[in-house]
């Protein structure tokens, strides 16, 4: 079985700059930050993606995220903060242990997260919404 780097961090086998631990979550600094203070918050248990997370972790995870995000904003004098989660390689997930990025942001820092464009037509937008509603109904 291949080892998971974040599981190794949870069990202390790999060092981390830990910020907060709660019974089922842990937050530590990203080793390669967008800006200093960029942190990752993870479930301590190994779950690969958003859809693998047990829903009963929700309250604890959200509360820990809000606490850590607030502390990052205060400590790093950030003007804003992005919460970001990558799921699967196509979306940039490199570590297959679910994690949320907490990224402090600054006015005028120039970071462009992703290019956006309008739908080619209003019908194309409605069609995308209809497809997603159909998936919800399945
Ligand atoms: P993602 O692309 O969403 O899977 O992000 C994985 C993140 O984990 C990247 O931003 C890495 O810089 C970060 N990372 C990888 N190894 C470590 C480590 N040992 N300690 C802290 N952060 C790490
Ligand atoms: Zn893991």
Coordinates of N, CA and C and ligand atoms in Angstrom, one line a residue, residues 5-6 9 14-17 28-34 38 40 84-89 91-97 99-101, ligand 1:
X5 N 1.2 11.2 2.2 CA 2.0 12.2 2.9 C 1.2 12.9 4.0
X6 N -0.1 13.1 3.8 CA -0.8 13.8 4.8 C -1.1 12.9 6.0
X9 N 1.8 13.1 8.0 CA 1.9 14.3 8.8 C 1.0 14.2 10.0
X14 N 6.1 12.8 9.5 CA 6.7 13.9 8.7 C 6.4 15.2 9.4
X15 N 7.4 16.1 9.5 CA 7.2 17.3 10.3 C 6.2 18.3 9.5
X16 N 5.5 19.1 10.3 CA 4.7 20.1 9.7 C 4.6 21.3 10.6
X17 N 4.3 22.4 10.0 CA 4.1 23.6 10.8 C 2.6 23.7 11.1
X28 N -2.3 22.9 8.9 CA -0.9 23.1 8.9 C -0.5 24.0 7.7
X29 N 0.7 24.6 7.7 CA 1.1 25.4 6.6 C 1.4 24.6 5.4
X30 N 1.0 25.1 4.2 CA 1.4 24.5 2.9 C 2.9 24.8 2.8
X31 N 3.6 23.8 2.4 CA 5.1 23.9 2.3 C 5.5 24.8 1.1
X32 N 4.6 25.0 0.2 CA 4.9 25.9 -1.0 C 3.7 26.9 -1.2
X33 N 3.8 27.9 -0.4 CA 2.6 28.8 -0.3 C 2.4 29.7 -1.5
X34 N 1.2 30.1 -1.8 CA 0.8 31.2 -2.7 C 1.3 32.5 -2.0
X38 N -0.5 30.6 3.9 CA -1.3 29.6 3.1 C -1.3 28.3 3.9
X40 N -3.4 24.4 4.9 CA -4.2 23.3 4.5 C -5.0 22.8 5.7
X84 N -10.1 26.9 -1.2 CA -10.0 26.2 -2.4 C -9.8 24.7 -2.2
X85 N -10.5 23.9 -3.0 CA -10.3 22.4 -2.9 C -10.2 21.9 -4.3
X86 N -9.1 21.1 -4.5 CA -8.9 20.5 -5.8 C -9.3 19.0 -5.7
X87 N -10.1 18.5 -6.6 CA -10.5 17.1 -6.6 C -10.2 16.5 -7.9
X88 N -9.4 15.5 -7.9 CA -8.9 14.7 -9.0 C -7.8 15.5 -9.8
X89 N -7.0 14.7 -10.6 CA -5.9 15.3 -11.3 C -6.4 16.5 -12.2
X91 N -8.4 18.6 -11.9 CA -8.7 19.9 -11.1 C -7.4 20.3 -10.3
X92 N -6.3 19.6 -10.5 CA -5.1 20.0 -9.9 C -4.8 19.3 -8.6
X93 N -5.5 18.2 -8.2 CA -5.3 17.5 -7.0 C -4.0 16.7 -7.1
X94 N -3.0 17.0 -6.3 CA -1.7 16.2 -6.3 C -1.6 15.3 -5.1
X95 N -2.3 15.6 -4.0 CA -2.2 14.8 -2.8 C -3.6 14.2 -2.6
X96 N -3.7 12.9 -2.7 CA -5.0 12.2 -2.6 C -5.6 12.0 -1.2
X97 N -5.4 13.0 -0.4 CA -6.0 13.1 0.9 C -6.8 14.4 1.0
X99 N -8.3 17.9 1.2 CA -7.7 19.0 1.9 C -8.3 20.3 1.3
X100 N -8.5 21.3 2.1 CA -8.9 22.6 1.7 C -7.7 23.6 1.9
X101 N -7.5 24.4 0.8 CA -6.5 25.4 0.9 C -7.1 26.7 1.5
Ligands
LIG1 P1 -3.2 19.9 -4.2 O1 -2.6 20.3 -5.5 O2 -4.6 20.6 -4.0 O3 -3.3 18.4 -4.0 O4 -2.3 20.5 -3.1 C1 -1.4 19.8 -2.4 C2 -0.6 20.8 -1.6 O5 0.2 20.1 -0.6 C3 0.4 21.6 -2.4 O6 0.0 23.0 -2.4 C4 1.7 21.3 -1.8 O7 2.6 22.5 -1.7 C5 1.3 20.8 -0.4 N1 2.3 19.9 0.3 C6 2.9 18.8 -0.3 N2 3.6 18.2 0.6 C7 3.6 18.9 1.8 C8 4.1 18.9 3.1 N3 5.0 17.9 3.4 N4 3.8 19.8 4.0 C9 3.0 20.8 3.7 N5 2.4 20.9 2.5 C10 2.7 20.0 1.5

